[in-house]
mmCIF file of C-alpha atoms in Angstrom:
data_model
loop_
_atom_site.group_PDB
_atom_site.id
_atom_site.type_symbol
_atom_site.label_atom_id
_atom_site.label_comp_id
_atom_site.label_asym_id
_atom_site.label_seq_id
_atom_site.Cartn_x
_atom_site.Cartn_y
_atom_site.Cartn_z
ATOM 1 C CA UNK A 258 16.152 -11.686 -0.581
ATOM 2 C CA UNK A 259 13.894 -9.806 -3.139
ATOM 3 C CA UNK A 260 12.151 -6.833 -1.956
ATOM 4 C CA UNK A 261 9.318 -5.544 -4.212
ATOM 5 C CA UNK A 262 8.223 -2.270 -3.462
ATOM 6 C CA UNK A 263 4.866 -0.860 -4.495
ATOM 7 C CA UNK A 264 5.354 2.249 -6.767
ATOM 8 C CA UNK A 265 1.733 2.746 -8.384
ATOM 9 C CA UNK A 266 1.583 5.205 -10.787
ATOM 10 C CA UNK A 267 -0.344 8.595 -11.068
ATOM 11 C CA UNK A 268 -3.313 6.724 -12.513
ATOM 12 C CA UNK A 269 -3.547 4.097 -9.693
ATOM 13 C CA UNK A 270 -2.775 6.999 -7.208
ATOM 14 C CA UNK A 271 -5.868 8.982 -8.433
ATOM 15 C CA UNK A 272 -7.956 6.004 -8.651
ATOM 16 C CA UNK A 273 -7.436 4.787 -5.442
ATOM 17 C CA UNK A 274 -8.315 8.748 -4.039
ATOM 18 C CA UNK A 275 -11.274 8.974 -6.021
ATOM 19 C CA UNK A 276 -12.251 5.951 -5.005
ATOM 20 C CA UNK A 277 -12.134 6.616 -1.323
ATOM 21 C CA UNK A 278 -13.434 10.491 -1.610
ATOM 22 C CA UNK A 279 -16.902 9.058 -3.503
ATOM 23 C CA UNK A 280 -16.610 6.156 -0.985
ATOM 24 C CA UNK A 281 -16.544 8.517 2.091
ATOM 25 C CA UNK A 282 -19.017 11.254 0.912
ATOM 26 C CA UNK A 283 -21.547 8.606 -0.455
ATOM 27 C CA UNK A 284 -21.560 7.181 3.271
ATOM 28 C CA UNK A 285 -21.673 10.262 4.808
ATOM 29 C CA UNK A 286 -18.607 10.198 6.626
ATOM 30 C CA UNK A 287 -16.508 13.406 7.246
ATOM 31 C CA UNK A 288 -12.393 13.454 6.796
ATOM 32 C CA UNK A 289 -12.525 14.429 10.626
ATOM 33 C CA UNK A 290 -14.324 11.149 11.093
ATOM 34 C CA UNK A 291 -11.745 9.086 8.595
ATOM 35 C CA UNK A 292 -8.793 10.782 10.513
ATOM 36 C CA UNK A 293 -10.454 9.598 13.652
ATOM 37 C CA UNK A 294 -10.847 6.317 12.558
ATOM 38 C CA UNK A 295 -7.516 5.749 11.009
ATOM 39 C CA UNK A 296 -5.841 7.428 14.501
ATOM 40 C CA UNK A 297 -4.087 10.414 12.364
ATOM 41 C CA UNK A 298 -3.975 14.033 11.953
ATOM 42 C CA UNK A 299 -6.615 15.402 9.336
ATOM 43 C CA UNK A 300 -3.829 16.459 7.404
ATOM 44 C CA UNK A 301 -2.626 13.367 7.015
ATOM 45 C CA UNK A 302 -5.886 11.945 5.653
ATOM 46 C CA UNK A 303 -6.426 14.561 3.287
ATOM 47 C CA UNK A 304 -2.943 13.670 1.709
ATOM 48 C CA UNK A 305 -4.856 9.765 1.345
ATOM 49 C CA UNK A 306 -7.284 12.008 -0.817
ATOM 50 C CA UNK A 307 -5.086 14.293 -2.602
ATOM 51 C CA UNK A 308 -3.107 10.915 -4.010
ATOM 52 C CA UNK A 309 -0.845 10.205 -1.409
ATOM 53 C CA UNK A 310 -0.620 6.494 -0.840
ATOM 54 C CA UNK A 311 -0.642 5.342 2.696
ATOM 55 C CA UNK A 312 1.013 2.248 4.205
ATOM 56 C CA UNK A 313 -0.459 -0.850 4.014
ATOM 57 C CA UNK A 314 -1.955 -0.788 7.531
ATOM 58 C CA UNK A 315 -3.903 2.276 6.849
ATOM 59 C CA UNK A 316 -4.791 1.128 3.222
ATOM 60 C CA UNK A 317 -6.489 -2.101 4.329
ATOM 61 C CA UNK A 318 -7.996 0.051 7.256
ATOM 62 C CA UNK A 319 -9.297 2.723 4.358
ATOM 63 C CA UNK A 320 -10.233 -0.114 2.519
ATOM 64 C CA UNK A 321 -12.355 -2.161 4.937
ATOM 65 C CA UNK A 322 -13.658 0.835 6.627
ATOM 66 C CA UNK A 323 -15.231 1.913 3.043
ATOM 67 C CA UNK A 324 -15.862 -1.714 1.575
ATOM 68 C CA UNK A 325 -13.086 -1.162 -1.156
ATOM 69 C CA UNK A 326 -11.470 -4.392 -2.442
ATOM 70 C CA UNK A 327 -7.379 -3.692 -1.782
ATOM 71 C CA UNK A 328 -7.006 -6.042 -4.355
ATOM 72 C CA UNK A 329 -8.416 -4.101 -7.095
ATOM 73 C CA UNK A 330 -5.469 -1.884 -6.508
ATOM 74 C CA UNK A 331 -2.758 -4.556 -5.571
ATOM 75 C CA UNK A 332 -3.297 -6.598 -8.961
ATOM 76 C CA UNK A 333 -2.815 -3.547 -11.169
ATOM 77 C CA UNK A 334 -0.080 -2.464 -9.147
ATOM 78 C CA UNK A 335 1.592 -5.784 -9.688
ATOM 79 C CA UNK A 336 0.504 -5.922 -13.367
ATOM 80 C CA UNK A 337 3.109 -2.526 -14.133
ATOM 81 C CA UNK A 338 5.527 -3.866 -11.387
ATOM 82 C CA UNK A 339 6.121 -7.254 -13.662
ATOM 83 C CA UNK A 340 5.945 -4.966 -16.829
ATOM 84 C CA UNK A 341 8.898 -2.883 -15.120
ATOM 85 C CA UNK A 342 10.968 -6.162 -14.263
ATOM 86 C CA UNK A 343 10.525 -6.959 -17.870
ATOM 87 C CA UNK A 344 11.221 -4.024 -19.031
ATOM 88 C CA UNK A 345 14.543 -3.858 -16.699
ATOM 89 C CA UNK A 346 15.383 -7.346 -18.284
ATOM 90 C CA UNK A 347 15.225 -6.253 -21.723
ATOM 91 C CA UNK A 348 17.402 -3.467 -21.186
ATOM 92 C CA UNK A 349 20.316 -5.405 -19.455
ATOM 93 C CA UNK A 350 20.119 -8.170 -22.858
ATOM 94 C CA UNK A 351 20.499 -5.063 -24.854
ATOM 95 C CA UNK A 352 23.525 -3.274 -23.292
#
């Protein structure tokens, strides 16, 4: 069994933040209200803003609740996982 796990890099970590921060303020929602929403501490949100990634429950709940597209973010995020694989490959022919 393969398991792929989802690693995004600093980029896609403040992309995905930004993202969501404009998304919120520009509908006039508070981090109180997204913590509400999302059933979790306001800490724990403002980690989601400060680049923390959250599971995939909570990112498709993030996502639908501010009309994001998760797959903007999954794509690129499996663009640099197949670059890694490759990468991985090339240095096991090597050795």
């Amino acid at each position: 069994m393969l398991k792929v796990s989802y690693r995004p890099n600093q980029s896609q970590k403040n992309l995905f933040s930004q993202d969501v921060f404009a998304k919120r303020c520009k509908q006039g929602l508070t981090q109180e209200q997204m913590a509400e929403y999302l059933f979790v501490s306001v800490n724990a949100y403002k980690k989601i803003e400060a680049g923390h990634i959250p599971k995939t429950g909570f990112f498709l709940l993030i996502c639908a609740k501010l009309g994001l597209e998760p797959m903007d973010y999954l794509e690129e995020a499996l663009k640099q996982e197949k670059r890694d694989v490759l990468l991985q490959v090339q240095e096991t022919e090597t050795v």
